Amino acid sequence: MNKGVWPVNRDDLTDLNAFVAVAEEKSFTRAATRLGTSQPALSNTVRRLEARLGVRLLTRTTRSVTLTPAGEEFLKGLKPAFEAINLSLETIGSLRESPKGKIRITAPRHAAISLLWPMLGSFVKDYPDIEVDVNIDAAARDLTGDRFDAGIRLGELVAQNMVAVRIGPDLRLAIVASPGYVAQRGVPITPHDLLQHTCINFRLPASGELYAWQFKRAEQEVKIRVPGQLSFNDPDMTLAAALGGHGIACLIEDHAHAMIRDGRLVRFLEDWCPLFPGYHIYYPTQKNNSAAFRILIDRLRFRSR
């Protein structure tokens, strides 16, 4: 053995993995949760590693954990090695008769309830060794930074550098109000008439800006920023406000379908609301497709009937 080479054993790999987790999470608490251990035990593990290396890897304060210059260089060398190990483990795992692994997905509530959950019920029964962790969040998430395997978004919102697989039909917006509101204020005939009405705004979760209502008929496109006292970042609250007679709402059609059908909501401007791309599951182009991940994507894939 060459002089100065550090022989690596199983305990060393455990210590190195602990350091990588703390460095990525920038928190002993979050890293301990990720590794399934206690914060004191994890802290002792990292101190042991630093003592053996003879160099300080992390700077700890009561509020934060940051990498020292030595820690940054060490992490830079370790990450490719651990990524290679994970790739090998996933590759060998794909050869198992029963696929195994954990898949983390972020999705807006509407997509999770209407598309993801109907599939998951049978999926987890068919593949008991696959864990699926679903995070309900309407805002776009950094898949790599937040350690998600995939996300679900409307097709037009998926970044071009992502692989996108369609999982649902085209959708349409519905402009609706309660019969009581219509009786008092009348019905808008064109999108511009909305400027004379009280509307219920929707605040976009990602940007925090109010959604500009978009319409199209033939070749004519219109974008309207509507007036109104109320705004929400949740479609259920928007729907409740519309049912309560507080104004005109813009919702995804199937979110309001039952209320339109039974007369609790009146729909208008339907000819100005064309179809648009529905939900897609997306993931980075460099994502390693384990057997478990490929099976889940295939189960979700939209197949027109």
mmCIF file of N, CA, C and O in Angstrom, residues 190-243:
data_model
loop_
_atom_site.group_PDB
_atom_site.id
_atom_site.type_symbol
_atom_site.label_atom_id
_atom_site.label_comp_id
_atom_site.label_asym_id
_atom_site.label_seq_id
_atom_site.Cartn_x
_atom_site.Cartn_y
_atom_site.Cartn_z
ATOM 1 N N THR A 190 -68.257 39.608 -22.724
ATOM 2 C CA THR A 190 -66.888 39.493 -23.244
ATOM 3 C C THR A 190 -65.915 39.548 -22.064
ATOM 4 O O THR A 190 -66.278 40.020 -20.974
ATOM 5 N N PRO A 191 -64.673 39.113 -22.251
ATOM 6 C CA PRO A 191 -63.701 39.185 -21.163
ATOM 7 C C PRO A 191 -63.528 40.593 -20.605
ATOM 8 O O PRO A 191 -63.359 40.769 -19.393
ATOM 9 N N HIS A 192 -63.585 41.607 -21.456
ATOM 10 C CA HIS A 192 -63.408 42.984 -20.986
ATOM 11 C C HIS A 192 -64.534 43.425 -20.050
ATOM 12 O O HIS A 192 -64.343 44.345 -19.234
ATOM 13 N N ASP A 193 -65.714 42.785 -20.143
ATOM 14 C CA ASP A 193 -66.817 43.116 -19.238
ATOM 15 C C ASP A 193 -66.472 42.778 -17.790
ATOM 16 O O ASP A 193 -67.093 43.325 -16.859
ATOM 17 N N LEU A 194 -65.497 41.888 -17.596
ATOM 18 C CA LEU A 194 -65.105 41.513 -16.231
ATOM 19 C C LEU A 194 -64.577 42.708 -15.444
ATOM 20 O O LEU A 194 -64.609 42.714 -14.205
ATOM 21 N N LEU A 195 -64.071 43.713 -16.152
ATOM 22 C CA LEU A 195 -63.543 44.906 -15.489
ATOM 23 C C LEU A 195 -64.635 45.682 -14.760
ATOM 24 O O LEU A 195 -64.338 46.501 -13.876
ATOM 25 N N GLN A 196 -65.897 45.422 -15.091
ATOM 26 C CA GLN A 196 -67.021 46.091 -14.437
ATOM 27 C C GLN A 196 -67.649 45.202 -13.361
ATOM 28 O O GLN A 196 -68.690 45.552 -12.808
ATOM 29 N N HIS A 197 -67.013 44.082 -13.071
ATOM 30 C CA HIS A 197 -67.550 43.137 -12.095
ATOM 31 C C HIS A 197 -66.606 42.992 -10.900
ATOM 32 O O HIS A 197 -65.463 43.469 -10.916
ATOM 33 N N THR A 198 -67.099 42.334 -9.879
ATOM 34 C CA THR A 198 -66.271 41.965 -8.727
ATOM 35 C C THR A 198 -65.763 40.553 -8.962
ATOM 36 O O THR A 198 -66.558 39.617 -9.153
ATOM 37 N N CYS A 199 -64.460 40.379 -8.972
ATOM 38 C CA CYS A 199 -63.868 39.068 -9.264
ATOM 39 C C CYS A 199 -63.068 38.566 -8.057
ATOM 40 O O CYS A 199 -62.689 39.330 -7.173
ATOM 41 N N ILE A 200 -62.821 37.285 -8.047
ATOM 42 C CA ILE A 200 -62.041 36.646 -6.980
ATOM 43 C C ILE A 200 -60.695 36.271 -7.582
ATOM 44 O O ILE A 200 -60.605 35.386 -8.440
ATOM 45 N N ASN A 201 -59.665 36.939 -7.155
ATOM 46 C CA ASN A 201 -58.347 36.741 -7.753
ATOM 47 C C ASN A 201 -57.642 35.508 -7.195
ATOM 48 O O ASN A 201 -57.906 35.064 -6.068
ATOM 49 N N PHE A 202 -56.723 34.996 -8.010
ATOM 50 C CA PHE A 202 -55.899 33.860 -7.593
ATOM 51 C C PHE A 202 -54.442 34.313 -7.567
ATOM 52 O O PHE A 202 -53.922 34.829 -8.551
ATOM 53 N N ARG A 203 -53.794 34.125 -6.417
ATOM 54 C CA ARG A 203 -52.393 34.514 -6.276
ATOM 55 C C ARG A 203 -51.500 33.322 -6.600
ATOM 56 O O ARG A 203 -51.639 32.261 -5.992
ATOM 57 N N LEU A 204 -50.618 33.488 -7.559
ATOM 58 C CA LEU A 204 -49.749 32.388 -7.996
ATOM 59 C C LEU A 204 -48.784 32.007 -6.882
ATOM 60 O O LEU A 204 -48.064 32.864 -6.346
ATOM 61 N N PRO A 205 -48.740 30.721 -6.497
ATOM 62 C CA PRO A 205 -47.886 30.294 -5.385
ATOM 63 C C PRO A 205 -46.403 30.548 -5.627
ATOM 64 O O PRO A 205 -45.672 30.882 -4.697
ATOM 65 N N ALA A 206 -45.956 30.399 -6.861
ATOM 66 C CA ALA A 206 -44.521 30.510 -7.134
ATOM 67 C C ALA A 206 -44.037 31.955 -7.068
ATOM 68 O O ALA A 206 -43.071 32.275 -6.380
ATOM 69 N N SER A 207 -44.732 32.861 -7.771
ATOM 70 C CA SER A 207 -44.274 34.249 -7.871
ATOM 71 C C SER A 207 -44.915 35.179 -6.855
ATOM 72 O O SER A 207 -44.384 36.246 -6.557
ATOM 73 N N GLY A 208 -46.084 34.778 -6.332
ATOM 74 C CA GLY A 208 -46.802 35.651 -5.420
ATOM 75 C C GLY A 208 -47.622 36.711 -6.137
ATOM 76 O O GLY A 208 -48.297 37.516 -5.499
ATOM 77 N N GLU A 209 -47.579 36.725 -7.472
ATOM 78 C CA GLU A 209 -48.334 37.703 -8.244
ATOM 79 C C GLU A 209 -49.764 37.211 -8.494
ATOM 80 O O GLU A 209 -50.030 36.007 -8.453
ATOM 81 N N LEU A 210 -50.666 38.152 -8.752
ATOM 82 C CA LEU A 210 -52.031 37.782 -9.093
ATOM 83 C C LEU A 210 -52.087 37.254 -10.525
ATOM 84 O O LEU A 210 -51.468 37.833 -11.431
ATOM 85 N N TYR A 211 -52.806 36.166 -10.706
ATOM 86 C CA TYR A 211 -52.941 35.560 -12.025
ATOM 87 C C TYR A 211 -53.748 36.473 -12.947
ATOM 88 O O TYR A 211 -54.823 36.965 -12.584
ATOM 89 N N ALA A 212 -53.213 36.721 -14.130
ATOM 90 C CA ALA A 212 -53.943 37.480 -15.149
ATOM 91 C C ALA A 212 -54.801 36.499 -15.940
ATOM 92 O O ALA A 212 -54.270 35.572 -16.557
ATOM 93 N N TRP A 213 -56.112 36.686 -15.933
ATOM 94 C CA TRP A 213 -57.021 35.754 -16.585
ATOM 95 C C TRP A 213 -56.796 35.804 -18.096
ATOM 96 O O TRP A 213 -56.784 36.877 -18.711
ATOM 97 N N GLN A 214 -56.641 34.611 -18.703
ATOM 98 C CA GLN A 214 -56.306 34.534 -20.124
ATOM 99 C C GLN A 214 -57.452 33.898 -20.908
ATOM 100 O O GLN A 214 -57.998 32.869 -20.497
ATOM 101 N N PHE A 215 -57.763 34.513 -22.031
ATOM 102 C CA PHE A 215 -58.861 34.046 -22.870
ATOM 103 C C PHE A 215 -58.404 33.977 -24.324
ATOM 104 O O PHE A 215 -57.493 34.694 -24.742
ATOM 105 N N LYS A 216 -59.083 33.110 -25.070
ATOM 106 C CA LYS A 216 -58.784 33.009 -26.499
ATOM 107 C C LYS A 216 -60.027 32.535 -27.237
ATOM 108 O O LYS A 216 -60.685 31.573 -26.827
ATOM 109 N N ARG A 217 -60.322 33.211 -28.343
ATOM 110 C CA ARG A 217 -61.418 32.790 -29.214
ATOM 111 C C ARG A 217 -60.969 33.015 -30.642
ATOM 112 O O ARG A 217 -60.639 34.141 -31.023
ATOM 113 N N ALA A 218 -60.954 31.927 -31.410
ATOM 114 C CA ALA A 218 -60.390 31.969 -32.765
ATOM 115 C C ALA A 218 -58.948 32.460 -32.667
ATOM 116 O O ALA A 218 -58.150 31.875 -31.967
ATOM 117 N N GLU A 219 -58.624 33.554 -33.334
ATOM 118 C CA GLU A 219 -57.253 34.066 -33.292
ATOM 119 C C GLU A 219 -57.084 35.214 -32.291
ATOM 120 O O GLU A 219 -56.007 35.779 -32.175
ATOM 121 N N GLN A 220 -58.146 35.528 -31.592
ATOM 122 C CA GLN A 220 -58.106 36.661 -30.668
ATOM 123 C C GLN A 220 -57.739 36.192 -29.256
ATOM 124 O O GLN A 220 -58.403 35.317 -28.682
ATOM 125 N N GLU A 221 -56.671 36.757 -28.706
ATOM 126 C CA GLU A 221 -56.247 36.436 -27.351
ATOM 127 C C GLU A 221 -56.375 37.667 -26.461
ATOM 128 O O GLU A 221 -56.041 38.778 -26.866
ATOM 129 N N VAL A 222 -56.850 37.460 -25.244
ATOM 130 C CA VAL A 222 -57.074 38.554 -24.303
ATOM 131 C C VAL A 222 -56.534 38.146 -22.940
ATOM 132 O O VAL A 222 -56.742 37.009 -22.493
ATOM 133 N N LYS A 223 -55.832 39.070 -22.291
ATOM 134 C CA LYS A 223 -55.348 38.847 -20.932
ATOM 135 C C LYS A 223 -55.876 39.991 -20.065
ATOM 136 O O LYS A 223 -55.662 41.157 -20.376
ATOM 137 N N ILE A 224 -56.584 39.629 -18.987
ATOM 138 C CA ILE A 224 -57.251 40.624 -18.157
ATOM 139 C C ILE A 224 -56.785 40.505 -16.701
ATOM 140 O O ILE A 224 -56.766 39.403 -16.139
ATOM 141 N N ARG A 225 -56.422 41.629 -16.112
ATOM 142 C CA ARG A 225 -56.177 41.680 -14.666
ATOM 143 C C ARG A 225 -57.457 42.212 -14.026
ATOM 144 O O ARG A 225 -57.784 43.389 -14.153
ATOM 145 N N VAL A 226 -58.156 41.328 -13.367
ATOM 146 C CA VAL A 226 -59.517 41.625 -12.915
ATOM 147 C C VAL A 226 -59.521 42.308 -11.544
ATOM 148 O O VAL A 226 -58.626 42.100 -10.729
ATOM 149 N N PRO A 227 -60.548 43.139 -11.289
ATOM 150 C CA PRO A 227 -60.668 43.795 -9.990
ATOM 151 C C PRO A 227 -61.421 42.909 -8.992
ATOM 152 O O PRO A 227 -62.201 42.040 -9.381
ATOM 153 N N GLY A 228 -61.185 43.131 -7.720
ATOM 154 C CA GLY A 228 -61.914 42.387 -6.700
ATOM 155 C C GLY A 228 -61.309 42.556 -5.326
ATOM 156 O O GLY A 228 -60.118 42.843 -5.189
ATOM 157 N N GLN A 229 -62.137 42.368 -4.284
ATOM 158 C CA GLN A 229 -61.677 42.514 -2.909
ATOM 159 C C GLN A 229 -60.903 41.303 -2.411
ATOM 160 O O GLN A 229 -60.011 41.418 -1.570
ATOM 161 N N LEU A 230 -61.250 40.120 -2.909
ATOM 162 C CA LEU A 230 -60.696 38.875 -2.376
ATOM 163 C C LEU A 230 -59.673 38.263 -3.327
ATOM 164 O O LEU A 230 -59.843 38.286 -4.550
ATOM 165 N N SER A 231 -58.623 37.697 -2.743
ATOM 166 C CA SER A 231 -57.656 36.911 -3.528
ATOM 167 C C SER A 231 -57.165 35.768 -2.651
ATOM 168 O O SER A 231 -57.004 35.915 -1.433
ATOM 169 N N PHE A 232 -56.928 34.620 -3.267
ATOM 170 C CA PHE A 232 -56.479 33.419 -2.561
ATOM 171 C C PHE A 232 -55.389 32.737 -3.369
ATOM 172 O O PHE A 232 -55.304 32.895 -4.592
ATOM 173 N N ASN A 233 -54.577 31.945 -2.695
ATOM 174 C CA ASN A 233 -53.607 31.105 -3.406
ATOM 175 C C ASN A 233 -54.036 29.646 -3.369
ATOM 176 O O ASN A 233 -53.228 28.756 -3.590
ATOM 177 N N ASP A 234 -55.315 29.428 -3.080
ATOM 178 C CA ASP A 234 -55.847 28.071 -2.975
ATOM 179 C C ASP A 234 -57.171 27.992 -3.730
ATOM 180 O O ASP A 234 -58.081 28.791 -3.474
ATOM 181 N N PRO A 235 -57.319 27.050 -4.665
ATOM 182 C CA PRO A 235 -58.550 26.976 -5.454
ATOM 183 C C PRO A 235 -59.780 26.608 -4.634
ATOM 184 O O PRO A 235 -60.891 27.006 -4.982
ATOM 185 N N ASP A 236 -59.613 25.860 -3.546
ATOM 186 C CA ASP A 236 -60.768 25.516 -2.711
ATOM 187 C C ASP A 236 -61.365 26.765 -2.066
ATOM 188 O O ASP A 236 -62.583 26.896 -1.944
ATOM 189 N N MET A 237 -60.495 27.683 -1.636
ATOM 190 C CA MET A 237 -60.986 28.936 -1.066
ATOM 191 C C MET A 237 -61.646 29.798 -2.132
ATOM 192 O O MET A 237 -62.668 30.447 -1.888
ATOM 193 N N THR A 238 -61.061 29.795 -3.322
ATOM 194 C CA THR A 238 -61.659 30.541 -4.435
ATOM 195 C C THR A 238 -63.052 30.009 -4.743
ATOM 196 O O THR A 238 -63.997 30.774 -4.947
ATOM 197 N N LEU A 239 -63.169 28.691 -4.775
ATOM 198 C CA LEU A 239 -64.461 28.057 -5.040
ATOM 199 C C LEU A 239 -65.474 28.402 -3.954
ATOM 200 O O LEU A 239 -66.634 28.722 -4.249
ATOM 201 N N ALA A 240 -65.049 28.361 -2.702
ATOM 202 C CA ALA A 240 -65.957 28.677 -1.593
ATOM 203 C C ALA A 240 -66.455 30.117 -1.681
ATOM 204 O O ALA A 240 -67.640 30.397 -1.427
ATOM 205 N N ALA A 241 -65.549 31.031 -2.060
ATOM 206 C CA ALA A 241 -65.940 32.439 -2.186
ATOM 207 C C ALA A 241 -66.951 32.625 -3.317
ATOM 208 O O ALA A 241 -67.908 33.404 -3.190
ATOM 209 N N ALA A 242 -66.754 31.912 -4.423
ATOM 210 C CA ALA A 242 -67.704 32.001 -5.540
ATOM 211 C C ALA A 242 -69.065 31.451 -5.126
ATOM 212 O O ALA A 242 -70.108 32.049 -5.417
ATOM 213 N N LEU A 243 -69.081 30.322 -4.446
ATOM 214 C CA LEU A 243 -70.340 29.731 -3.985
ATOM 215 C C LEU A 243 -71.050 30.657 -3.003
ATOM 216 O O LEU A 243 -72.284 30.672 -2.926
#
